[in-house]
Amino acid sequence: MSIVFWVIKRDLLLAMRRKSDVLTTLFFFVIVTSLFPLGVGPEPQLLKAIGPGVLWVGALLATMLSLGRMFAADHADGTLEQMLICPESLSLIVLSKVVVHWLATGLPLVLMSPLLGLQFGIEGEALRVLTLSLLLGTPVLSLVGAIGASLTLGLRGGGVLVSLLVLPLYIPVLIFGAGAVDASTSGIGAQGHLSLLGALLVLALLATPKAVASALRISLE
Amino acid sequence: MSIVFWVIKRDLLLAMRRKSDVLTTLFFFVIVTSLFPLGVGPEPQLLKAIGPGVLWVGALLATMLSLGRMFAADHADGTLEQMLICPESLSLIVLSKVVVHWLATGLPLVLMSPLLGLQFGIEGEALRVLTLSLLLGTPVLSLVGAIGASLTLGLRGGGVLVSLLVLPLYIPVLIFGAGAVDASTSGIGAQGHLSLLGALLVLALLATPKAVASALRISLE
Amino acid sequence: MVLTAESMLEATELACMRGDRILFTDVGFRLAPGEFLHVRGPNGSGKSSLLRMLSGLLLPEAGTVTWQGRNIKNNEEYHRALIYLGHLNGIKEELSAMENLKITCGLAGFDVEEKDALDAFERIGLFGREHLPTKVLSQGQRRRVMLSRLLVAQTPLWILDEPIVALDTDAIGLMRSLFELHLENGGMLIMTTHQELELSAGIYKEIRLTS
Amino acid sequence: MVLTAESMLEATELACMRGDRILFTDVGFRLAPGEFLHVRGPNGSGKSSLLRMLSGLLLPEAGTVTWQGRNIKNNEEYHRALIYLGHLNGIKEELSAMENLKITCGLAGFDVEEKDALDAFERIGLFGREHLPTKVLSQGQRRRVMLSRLLVAQTPLWILDEPIVALDTDAIGLMRSLFELHLENGGMLIMTTHQELELSAGIYKEIRLTS
Amino acid sequence: MSKINWYKYSAPVTFYGLAGKMFPGFAILSAILFAIGLYISFFVAPTDATQGDAYRIIFIHVPAAWMSMFIYVVMAAYAGIGLAFNTRLSAMMAQALAPTGALFCFIALFTGSFWGKPMWGAWWVWDARLTSQLILFFLYVGFISLQAAIDDPRRSDRAGALIALVGVINVPIIYFSVKWWNTLHQGASISLTKAPSMAHTMLLGMLIMALACWMYTIAVALYRVRLIILERERNSTWVSDLMKEMK
Amino acid sequence: MNWGSFSAFLHMGGYAFYVWSSFGLSFALLAFELVQLSLRKRTLLKRLGQIQKLNEHRGNK
Ligand code: HEM
Ligand SMILES: Nc1ncnc2c1ncn2[C@@H]1O[C@H](COP(=O)(O)OP(=O)(O)OP(=O)(O)O)[C@@H](O)[C@H]1O
Ligand SMILES: Nc1ncnc2c1ncn2[C@@H]1O[C@H](COP(=O)(O)OP(=O)(O)OP(=O)(O)O)[C@@H](O)[C@H]1O
Ligand SMILES: [Mg+2]
Ligand SMILES: [Mg+2]
């Protein structure tokens, strides 16, 4: 069990030390969402309609871009080798790393989203649903993303590969996430969407650590 | 002069070898633009209205993300050191590198944009103007981006810094670019916007190589 | 081939293929406490690959590696008994030597006291540099950070890939005496190096790979 | 201090500061054709820093470096006369040895014939590996790719930071004879190394840095 | 050298010969079926009352769409077997099937587009079925590029298998999520117009074309797997014997 | 038989462009796959021949 402690402590320490890595993701999220009004023009009605979609796409892209960092540094400097030959369960290590990844990328996005939502004129219940959907959805993005990140470790142009691999897997999350807000504004109620997101989260929590562990073993052959 | 040849040859070779780097940018562009309908919903009218904005924001983000690669690999493996101590003019080397960067990132975006435009229901004259505006705008993005890339070389979290530095410089390009399409559909004619984009391009071609060269010298101290 | 009580690590008929090149076949040895196995061979002959195989990072094309009679694959006990240090440093540039040491040891399953760590750094010649981020250290100092793990760890088997590269003569002397102590205490050592390094303790064994 | 006709490279009263630590002060020397300057000192004493200063990559805290009487800053001629190889390999992992060599030479301003390059690889022991991406090569082979540049280049001044690290004895022998030839032909050599490397040609000079 | 366990290499050797023998049969069969299918599509099947002759695209569109889905499942099954039992041949089969699957997927996409333009007036709409087909295409491309990016065949087999399996679990999730997304949003403006009461000949034509596609796929996969085997075993003795024979 | 004349066949009831593009491109792609496969076979055999030569060369030594 203490391995979890050490992995989390180490990764948090590194995240603090490389603060700008965390900021990159957050900042990217802010940029994406703020550029849109500049690109599509200032009509409030239009902006309100596309707001939830833009925020969700932004969160998705921001997470996707941060995936490269999840294992790359550990791979390049040999720490990952040490983790593989360490006596503890690899799935546990993986899970700890994903948790820190989410704390450093997903959580800030969630905290930031109400503010950005306001910029698009999303308010009240809709804003609450948006934040909640992100809170449930971003951990799934981190978990599923870990599979892509581990499979492409050390490959030429890992970047595009990660995107290619995880994108199709992200789409259900995006649809339920952005859909939740629309459902709540159109009066259907967001309950269904949010429960589905929760189900996805549980599924991902159960299935991904093992998959990632074997992917890591494959990649470090 | 032969240095230009060697730099271009080398960078093109590397781009071919790391095909996926080139593909990353292109694919990222495709992803961003295809995710939007999934996020904001499938109504054709809405999609048509936000289409040009989405494509331009996508192109801008894709270029911004590829900036990190412009000098980073050369920096990490010591090639940049060798370039600095090489007898030829550094501005020329820089210009060659930027040209290859555009060939490998900007040009594919431009070529891809008509297809993606169709997915948003943009057709005919508007599609032509969109493509043209991207053709004029993306080289400016590469040139201006080089300044940011060189200044942030080797800094912790160069990523966020680059974005912070170049974003304000990119916004005029975005506004004129996305504005061109709107102008053409609303019947004002895109002439004015496109000429402004052209002027920005000339300005960037003249000013940036020298700026980047001195930024590189500063960064490698 | 009868397994003697003492032979702890045993490799039989290992073969390694990289790309479409066969690097070696039919490599085997046994290692008992107090023995030192020196893997030799020219550049590119497969030394690093063999060491990675022995640590379980690379699956052998053929043959097996056993620890106390059990295959090392998914063998927790083996991994608890092992330290492997490769060409890569395995240290984080942003963290200080102290943080690096504490964390690598933590990951390997045991805690280091601040005091012991300071002792180790003093012995290995990093005194006064413990709290600098490792990226400002010189080439040799970085190697020392990595090697400091050997000073605090209590594991019986060390697998080291060119450990003394980039070290100056003082540091090499220190490493030599450390290795000797380890062997005297019944530890085992598998190592490659292109530099000469004569140890006055332990039983010397050698594998020579050809290219 | 009169500039003799022969002294090509001259450093006066160099000082280096890293962080808040003074690494060295008042380092000076002159180097004439056929001379070999060995920079010695323990890990972290500032050898690499000195070499980077001499190649113009690091500005000295105090003092100057001149080449044929002119300061090396923005001195094209100096850069044409120089090869500097540092701790970093400066090779692209994705490219083959052949492509790497051609391109580094192209960047340095001269073209290498395919044939000459092949000769060089044969001599340096990379025969049959010229077209593999360098990332699959072993540690020593990667160093050789980088060093192959010395075999085809015609520049008078070589500044090498621990060039023989990770090389096996054959390769070290080759490098030794290469250095000797270079010095006999009137070349200059500045080098650091922790391993012993006695050259039988050229005039030996030494700088000792202390930590 | 004799110590390497050649047993596990034996399967590809025998399969190499077997595939060589089977290939011509499937190739000929597929050519004949394509001929019959095309004849039915253009000369037997009558013009549709509502869609005119544009509907004839159905004879290539639907078989291609079916194939693209089937092939993915078959491919994932092969990959899974390869991963579980470490049989190299099934991993090679998965690798051999992927490009053809992606090809059919692509065909379904653009024939659909070319159908949609005259029927709906748009090249593309964000309909559930279209969207999930597009995502399936991304899944194929992901699998193929992952394998292409890895030089070491062993790693590439295993990594590919893992992603294929993850993908196959996700296909239904994707399909239903997209469907739900779409039906929740969309007004009645556009929907995939189902051909009214599928005529007998139309069904027959589609089935024969689909069968032809199957034969084509098998033939091409066999051909490709032979090449993959040769490539991977290029240094083994049996390949060099083979080369001597061919001279 | 559906078609009065050959040109009516080509005209496809006004949908010629769409129908023929679909079928044409589809079969062109299938044909392209076949061509690409045979090209791949050719280069592979060439390479195998080279390896063969190299091996013989080594064997003779
Ligand atoms: C890019 C556009 C399109 C794509 C990606 C696409 C995709 C698909 C897919 C995946 C299937 C198989 C579904 C199944 O068997 O359950 C299918 C079947 C079919 N498609 Fe399309 N389609 C497109 C456009 C069209 C258009 C424009 C039409 C007609 C106006 C059309 C008519 C049909 C019909 C009639 C079927 C057979 C339905 C069935 O078997 O249930 N498709 N399409
Ligand atoms: N894909 C490949 N194709 C051909 N040869 C390969 C491939 N991958 C690795 N090799 C070869 O495998 C060998 C790797 O050897 P390894 O790193 O174990 O050598 P080493 O004995 O540790 O050498 P060094 O002393 O230089 O560290 C090299 O000779 C390399 O050229
Ligand atoms: N920010 C800093 N604060 C304190 N010391 C620093 C800082 N940056 C660098 N140093 C010190 O500067 C020295 C760097 O020296 P350099 O790399 O030139 O050593 P070297 O003689 O080449 O050693 P080696 O033989 O190990 O390669 C190290 O002692 C390092 O600790
Ligand atoms: Mg090695
Ligand atoms: Mg040094």
mmCIF file of N, CA and C in Angstrom, chain A residues 130-188:
data_model
loop_
_atom_site.group_PDB
_atom_site.id
_atom_site.type_symbol
_atom_site.label_atom_id
_atom_site.label_comp_id
_atom_site.label_asym_id
_atom_site.label_seq_id
_atom_site.Cartn_x
_atom_site.Cartn_y
_atom_site.Cartn_z
ATOM 1 N N LEU A 130 -23.477 21.525 -15.962
ATOM 2 C CA LEU A 130 -22.232 21.514 -16.739
ATOM 3 C C LEU A 130 -21.050 21.135 -15.860
ATOM 4 N N THR A 131 -20.944 21.802 -14.717
ATOM 5 C CA THR A 131 -19.825 21.529 -13.819
ATOM 6 C C THR A 131 -19.863 20.086 -13.328
ATOM 7 N N LEU A 132 -21.056 19.640 -12.971
ATOM 8 C CA LEU A 132 -21.184 18.277 -12.471
ATOM 9 C C LEU A 132 -20.785 17.271 -13.545
ATOM 10 N N SER A 133 -21.221 17.535 -14.779
ATOM 11 C CA SER A 133 -20.899 16.595 -15.845
ATOM 12 C C SER A 133 -19.383 16.554 -16.062
ATOM 13 N N LEU A 134 -18.739 17.701 -15.951
ATOM 14 C CA LEU A 134 -17.282 17.705 -16.093
ATOM 15 C C LEU A 134 -16.618 16.959 -14.939
ATOM 16 N N LEU A 135 -17.188 17.135 -13.743
ATOM 17 C CA LEU A 135 -16.614 16.468 -12.581
ATOM 18 C C LEU A 135 -16.670 14.948 -12.740
ATOM 19 N N LEU A 136 -17.767 14.468 -13.309
ATOM 20 C CA LEU A 136 -17.881 13.025 -13.522
ATOM 21 C C LEU A 136 -17.089 12.567 -14.734
ATOM 22 N N GLY A 137 -17.021 13.445 -15.739
ATOM 23 C CA GLY A 137 -16.455 13.008 -17.018
ATOM 24 C C GLY A 137 -14.941 13.071 -17.098
ATOM 25 N N THR A 138 -14.338 14.110 -16.509
ATOM 26 C CA THR A 138 -12.889 14.243 -16.686
ATOM 27 C C THR A 138 -12.087 13.071 -16.106
ATOM 28 N N PRO A 139 -12.492 12.464 -14.972
ATOM 29 C CA PRO A 139 -11.715 11.294 -14.545
ATOM 30 C C PRO A 139 -11.754 10.170 -15.577
ATOM 31 N N VAL A 140 -12.895 10.013 -16.258
ATOM 32 C CA VAL A 140 -12.947 8.992 -17.304
ATOM 33 C C VAL A 140 -11.944 9.317 -18.388
ATOM 34 N N LEU A 141 -11.872 10.593 -18.738
ATOM 35 C CA LEU A 141 -10.913 10.980 -19.776
ATOM 36 C C LEU A 141 -9.492 10.620 -19.361
ATOM 37 N N SER A 142 -9.146 10.894 -18.107
ATOM 38 C CA SER A 142 -7.797 10.557 -17.651
ATOM 39 C C SER A 142 -7.562 9.054 -17.682
ATOM 40 N N LEU A 143 -8.550 8.296 -17.205
ATOM 41 C CA LEU A 143 -8.379 6.847 -17.138
ATOM 42 C C LEU A 143 -8.220 6.237 -18.518
ATOM 43 N N VAL A 144 -9.175 6.582 -19.398
ATOM 44 C CA VAL A 144 -9.121 6.005 -20.736
ATOM 45 C C VAL A 144 -7.875 6.489 -21.480
ATOM 46 N N GLY A 145 -7.539 7.750 -21.249
ATOM 47 C CA GLY A 145 -6.366 8.296 -21.905
ATOM 48 C C GLY A 145 -5.092 7.554 -21.542
ATOM 49 N N ALA A 146 -5.048 7.044 -20.305
ATOM 50 C CA ALA A 146 -3.846 6.332 -19.873
ATOM 51 C C ALA A 146 -3.555 5.137 -20.776
ATOM 52 N N ILE A 147 -4.597 4.513 -21.291
ATOM 53 C CA ILE A 147 -4.362 3.381 -22.195
ATOM 54 C C ILE A 147 -3.599 3.843 -23.422
ATOM 55 N N GLY A 148 -4.109 4.909 -24.027
ATOM 56 C CA GLY A 148 -3.430 5.427 -25.213
ATOM 57 C C GLY A 148 -2.007 5.849 -24.885
ATOM 58 N N ALA A 149 -1.853 6.554 -23.777
ATOM 59 C CA ALA A 149 -0.525 7.049 -23.426
ATOM 60 C C ALA A 149 0.451 5.903 -23.231
ATOM 61 N N SER A 150 0.002 4.836 -22.593
ATOM 62 C CA SER A 150 0.946 3.751 -22.307
ATOM 63 C C SER A 150 1.278 2.960 -23.568
ATOM 64 N N LEU A 151 0.314 2.826 -24.459
ATOM 65 C CA LEU A 151 0.595 2.045 -25.665
ATOM 66 C C LEU A 151 1.565 2.756 -26.596
ATOM 67 N N THR A 152 1.561 4.080 -26.580
ATOM 68 C CA THR A 152 2.352 4.806 -27.558
ATOM 69 C C THR A 152 3.687 5.268 -26.999
ATOM 70 N N LEU A 153 4.011 4.770 -25.833
ATOM 71 C CA LEU A 153 5.223 5.213 -25.152
ATOM 72 C C LEU A 153 6.460 5.017 -26.017
ATOM 73 N N GLY A 154 7.193 6.097 -26.207
ATOM 74 C CA GLY A 154 8.466 5.980 -26.904
ATOM 75 C C GLY A 154 8.346 5.771 -28.397
ATOM 76 N N LEU A 155 7.129 5.883 -28.922
ATOM 77 C CA LEU A 155 6.984 5.713 -30.361
ATOM 78 C C LEU A 155 7.191 7.036 -31.067
ATOM 79 N N ARG A 156 7.656 6.934 -32.312
ATOM 80 C CA ARG A 156 7.702 8.118 -33.154
ATOM 81 C C ARG A 156 6.335 8.788 -33.119
ATOM 82 N N GLY A 157 6.324 10.081 -32.934
ATOM 83 C CA GLY A 157 5.072 10.829 -33.036
ATOM 84 C C GLY A 157 3.978 10.259 -32.182
ATOM 85 N N GLY A 158 4.325 9.983 -30.933
ATOM 86 C CA GLY A 158 3.303 9.481 -30.037
ATOM 87 C C GLY A 158 2.068 10.365 -30.011
ATOM 88 N N GLY A 159 2.280 11.656 -30.159
ATOM 89 C CA GLY A 159 1.187 12.601 -30.047
ATOM 90 C C GLY A 159 -0.042 12.243 -30.861
ATOM 91 N N VAL A 160 0.149 12.105 -32.153
ATOM 92 C CA VAL A 160 -0.999 11.858 -33.010
ATOM 93 C C VAL A 160 -1.588 10.489 -32.721
ATOM 94 N N LEU A 161 -0.729 9.557 -32.404
ATOM 95 C CA LEU A 161 -1.216 8.216 -32.130
ATOM 96 C C LEU A 161 -2.126 8.220 -30.920
ATOM 97 N N VAL A 162 -1.667 8.882 -29.867
ATOM 98 C CA VAL A 162 -2.516 8.955 -28.680
ATOM 99 C C VAL A 162 -3.878 9.508 -29.061
ATOM 100 N N SER A 163 -3.867 10.605 -29.807
ATOM 101 C CA SER A 163 -5.141 11.212 -30.161
ATOM 102 C C SER A 163 -5.997 10.225 -30.941
ATOM 103 N N LEU A 164 -5.368 9.582 -31.921
ATOM 104 C CA LEU A 164 -6.110 8.633 -32.746
ATOM 105 C C LEU A 164 -6.699 7.521 -31.899
ATOM 106 N N LEU A 165 -5.908 7.038 -30.963
ATOM 107 C CA LEU A 165 -6.354 5.890 -30.194
ATOM 108 C C LEU A 165 -7.454 6.257 -29.215
ATOM 109 N N VAL A 166 -7.287 7.406 -28.543
ATOM 110 C CA VAL A 166 -8.258 7.679 -27.484
ATOM 111 C C VAL A 166 -9.491 8.410 -27.988
ATOM 112 N N LEU A 167 -9.356 9.102 -29.083
ATOM 113 C CA LEU A 167 -10.486 9.916 -29.538
ATOM 114 C C LEU A 167 -11.782 9.126 -29.643
ATOM 115 N N PRO A 168 -11.773 7.992 -30.351
ATOM 116 C CA PRO A 168 -13.037 7.264 -30.467
ATOM 117 C C PRO A 168 -13.579 6.856 -29.107
ATOM 118 N N LEU A 169 -12.654 6.598 -28.178
ATOM 119 C CA LEU A 169 -13.111 6.181 -26.859
ATOM 120 C C LEU A 169 -13.675 7.352 -26.059
ATOM 121 N N TYR A 170 -13.262 8.560 -26.431
ATOM 122 C CA TYR A 170 -13.733 9.731 -25.698
ATOM 123 C C TYR A 170 -15.135 10.164 -26.108
ATOM 124 N N ILE A 171 -15.535 9.752 -27.304
ATOM 125 C CA ILE A 171 -16.756 10.349 -27.857
ATOM 126 C C ILE A 171 -18.002 10.118 -27.004
ATOM 127 N N PRO A 172 -18.204 8.898 -26.475
ATOM 128 C CA PRO A 172 -19.371 8.747 -25.606
ATOM 129 C C PRO A 172 -19.361 9.728 -24.435
ATOM 130 N N VAL A 173 -18.200 9.929 -23.848
ATOM 131 C CA VAL A 173 -18.123 10.864 -22.723
ATOM 132 C C VAL A 173 -18.537 12.257 -23.173
ATOM 133 N N LEU A 174 -18.008 12.654 -24.304
ATOM 134 C CA LEU A 174 -18.342 13.980 -24.821
ATOM 135 C C LEU A 174 -19.846 14.107 -25.042
ATOM 136 N N ILE A 175 -20.411 13.088 -25.660
ATOM 137 C CA ILE A 175 -21.829 13.178 -26.007
ATOM 138 C C ILE A 175 -22.708 13.239 -24.762
ATOM 139 N N PHE A 176 -22.431 12.381 -23.809
ATOM 140 C CA PHE A 176 -23.235 12.415 -22.592
ATOM 141 C C PHE A 176 -22.983 13.697 -21.812
ATOM 142 N N GLY A 177 -21.728 14.120 -21.806
ATOM 143 C CA GLY A 177 -21.388 15.313 -21.043
ATOM 144 C C GLY A 177 -22.076 16.549 -21.596
ATOM 145 N N ALA A 178 -21.831 16.826 -22.878
ATOM 146 C CA ALA A 178 -22.438 18.011 -23.473
ATOM 147 C C ALA A 178 -23.949 17.844 -23.533
ATOM 148 N N GLY A 179 -24.384 16.597 -23.744
ATOM 149 C CA GLY A 179 -25.820 16.336 -23.814
ATOM 150 C C GLY A 179 -26.526 16.657 -22.508
ATOM 151 N N ALA A 180 -25.840 16.436 -21.384
ATOM 152 C CA ALA A 180 -26.482 16.655 -20.091
ATOM 153 C C ALA A 180 -27.000 18.081 -19.977
ATOM 154 N N VAL A 181 -26.163 19.029 -20.379
ATOM 155 C CA VAL A 181 -26.565 20.425 -20.255
ATOM 156 C C VAL A 181 -27.770 20.709 -21.143
ATOM 157 N N ASP A 182 -27.700 20.255 -22.383
ATOM 158 C CA ASP A 182 -28.818 20.484 -23.296
ATOM 159 C C ASP A 182 -30.096 19.871 -22.749
ATOM 160 N N ALA A 183 -29.956 18.656 -22.213
ATOM 161 C CA ALA A 183 -31.133 17.987 -21.678
ATOM 162 C C ALA A 183 -31.730 18.817 -20.553
ATOM 163 N N SER A 184 -30.862 19.387 -19.721
ATOM 164 C CA SER A 184 -31.396 20.150 -18.589
ATOM 165 C C SER A 184 -32.055 21.446 -19.074
ATOM 166 N N THR A 185 -31.461 22.121 -20.066
ATOM 167 C CA THR A 185 -32.095 23.358 -20.543
ATOM 168 C C THR A 185 -33.391 23.065 -21.296
ATOM 169 N N SER A 186 -33.419 21.924 -22.016
ATOM 170 C CA SER A 186 -34.631 21.637 -22.789
ATOM 171 C C SER A 186 -35.699 20.987 -21.924
ATOM 172 N N GLY A 187 -35.410 20.835 -20.625
ATOM 173 C CA GLY A 187 -36.438 20.383 -19.695
ATOM 174 C C GLY A 187 -36.571 18.884 -19.543
ATOM 175 N N ILE A 188 -35.767 18.122 -20.291
ATOM 176 C CA ILE A 188 -35.851 16.668 -20.140
ATOM 177 C C ILE A 188 -35.264 16.236 -18.803
#
